[in-house]
Amino acid sequence: MNCFNEKCESMSREEMRKVQSERLIKTVHRVYNNVPFYKKKMDELGVLPGDIQSVDDITKLPFTTKQDLRDNYPFGLFAAPMEDVIRIHASSGTTGKPTVVGYTKNDIDCWAETMARTFACAGGTKNDIIQVAYGYGLFTGGLGAHYGAEKLGAAVIPISGGNTKKQIMLMQDFGTTMIACTPSYILYVAETMEEMGIDPKSLKLKAGCFGAEPWTDQMRKDIEEKLGILAIDIYGLSEIMGPGVSSECPAKCGLHVNEDYYIPEVIDPESLQPLGENIQGELVFTTVTKEALPLLRYRTRDISTLHYEKCDCGRTLTRMSRVAGRSDDMLIIRGVNVFPSQIESVLLEIGDTAPHYQIIVDRVGSLDIMEVQVEMTQEMFSDQVRKLEDVEKKIKMNLESTLGISSKITLVEPKTIQRSEGKAKRVIDLRKEKR
Ligand code: DLL
């Protein structure tokens, strides 16, 4: 097992519960004493810090939502004085003000540790050359990966996102062995290599840490085959820390949650009751080491399941399944719940098209309609019309049997769907504009 911190990543359940309990108790006192919002919420629920004796009491604590962060914009939920805050990040909301997060020196050290674990999970060591192609700036991806790679002792190339030809040149010249970026961006990088006539397998690249957006196992296979690398899913969110909350290992059977830092729960989003192992629901995290912005039971809106048994890799850290989507990304089409990831799986399973697609939802009269635009590969583009019609039909049928609703399939010319350098925008919901 290639671990950054074997002792913490393979603790027994009892040891882990002890660490979590001690840290949770400290965190609860910290927020009750320093954050008026939490004091008020806990007082309303009739819970005092002394009522939290162990991690079992976590369900007595109040939830926190993104709206709470917005209502306390920018620094209202900070639990440390500004003189102790050394970094501020923010996630760009689609509307209005961003969500602001802050870090003390110790928070940055903890974050670096969890990201170093992430790279090690993907096989990284101090001998690696890691190209960080997540965006640097207010987004947590770039700097989060950067500090983790440095902590691991690897050589970091802080190139940030975009500038694709230069990314490829540096990969060749510097002998990059690992890359960190969104899965949609690595596909764009692979496509650009092809255009430049570069065989990806001639590079030293051996693994990539991909995340920040939902992607499927089928997309992983595609990336692994195209580039000849190990593609690892990494997860995180700025409110909790950034990347480094959890990551897959080469066993690829769920993402190991760094639960000595972030305690995971899965709840029913309607009743708010905790759900058992293997039951799908909304992921909730409580941070237990954070000083600047500790959050109790933060509702992520991400859909996943938890698994507690030891992994084949030797880690005992709880695993979360690959995120199936966000509850607020879920489309309701003619009353049926549809996740973009279901559509991605179907398209990539059929495998005749390029892995670039976009979903357009509209309302005509009172009827919802969904169109899936899928890019043709260059070879398909020169195929006979009959063959294209067959592919279109096959996609339509498979989608209908998976989703239970019909949709319009449009095959579009190669390279017409916009490529992303960061998070891909898969859905255009025109109904929103008509409301
Ligand atoms: O995306 C942090 C990050 C950076 C994670 C780099 C991984 C790699 P935010 O911008 O706050 O932070 O967005 C967080 O992105 O709630 C999920 O909905 C989604 N997300 C992140 N990682 C994954 C993943 C960063 N591996 C939101 N699979 C989260 C699916 C993901 N969704």
XYZ file of C-alpha atoms and ligand atoms in Angstrom, residues 66 90-92 99 101 111 115 134-135 138-142 144-145 180-183 209-215 232-246 255 283 298-303 320-329 423, ligand 1:
94
model
C -24.935 26.781 1.679
C -14.371 31.460 -2.647
C -16.551 29.398 -4.896
C -18.174 31.280 -7.709
C -19.391 31.399 -0.890
C -14.080 30.131 3.062
C -5.361 20.387 3.940
C -4.077 16.165 -0.433
C -6.664 22.712 -11.822
C -7.293 26.453 -11.822
C -10.156 31.644 -5.658
C -11.046 28.080 -6.720
C -9.581 25.578 -4.237
C -8.448 23.046 -6.876
C -5.091 24.545 -7.892
C -5.123 22.636 -2.727
C -3.402 20.190 -5.070
C -4.345 16.797 -11.580
C -7.268 18.398 -13.437
C -10.956 17.892 -14.174
C -11.895 14.738 -16.128
C -6.175 12.697 -10.015
C -9.432 13.811 -11.558
C -12.398 15.439 -9.852
C -14.292 18.667 -9.121
C -17.184 17.509 -11.328
C -19.252 14.342 -11.700
C -17.948 11.698 -14.096
C -8.315 8.172 -9.944
C -11.461 9.945 -8.772
C -10.851 12.648 -6.166
C -13.564 14.557 -4.339
C -13.900 17.636 -2.207
C -15.703 20.909 -1.772
C -14.542 24.338 -0.756
C -16.910 24.642 2.204
C -15.317 21.571 3.828
C -11.720 22.355 2.720
C -11.348 21.885 -1.043
C -9.965 18.773 -2.792
C -8.643 16.110 -0.398
C -11.905 15.210 1.337
C -11.760 11.758 -0.256
C -13.293 7.004 -2.345
C -23.603 13.384 1.867
C -22.737 20.519 6.236
C -25.282 19.390 3.642
C -23.350 18.925 0.402
C -26.321 18.077 -1.887
C -24.046 15.380 -3.379
C -25.573 11.925 -3.719
C -17.972 6.826 -0.254
C -19.217 5.682 -3.633
C -18.507 7.818 -6.698
C -20.864 10.826 -6.556
C -23.949 10.020 -8.630
C -24.781 13.706 -9.041
C -25.973 16.661 -7.023
C -29.551 16.770 -5.866
C -29.750 20.246 -7.389
C -28.327 18.934 -10.711
C -15.730 22.212 -14.711
O -14.543 21.286 -6.795
C -12.967 21.043 -4.986
C -12.181 20.082 -5.807
C -11.145 20.535 -6.590
C -12.467 18.720 -5.758
C -10.386 19.650 -7.323
C -11.719 17.813 -6.494
C -10.672 18.289 -7.277
P -16.138 23.328 -5.285
O -15.804 24.210 -6.429
O -16.598 23.944 -4.022
O -14.874 22.483 -4.879
O -17.199 22.278 -5.806
C -17.619 21.237 -4.988
O -18.024 19.800 -6.899
O -20.024 19.482 -3.953
C -19.496 18.209 -5.982
O -20.799 18.529 -6.399
C -18.528 18.486 -7.115
N -17.418 17.528 -7.086
C -16.184 17.694 -6.602
N -15.446 16.565 -6.799
C -16.264 15.672 -7.401
C -16.113 14.325 -7.870
C -14.197 21.596 -5.663
N -14.971 13.661 -7.783
C -18.609 20.353 -5.715
N -17.203 13.736 -8.419
C -19.030 19.162 -4.893
C -18.370 14.387 -8.533
C -17.526 16.287 -7.573
N -18.565 15.644 -8.138
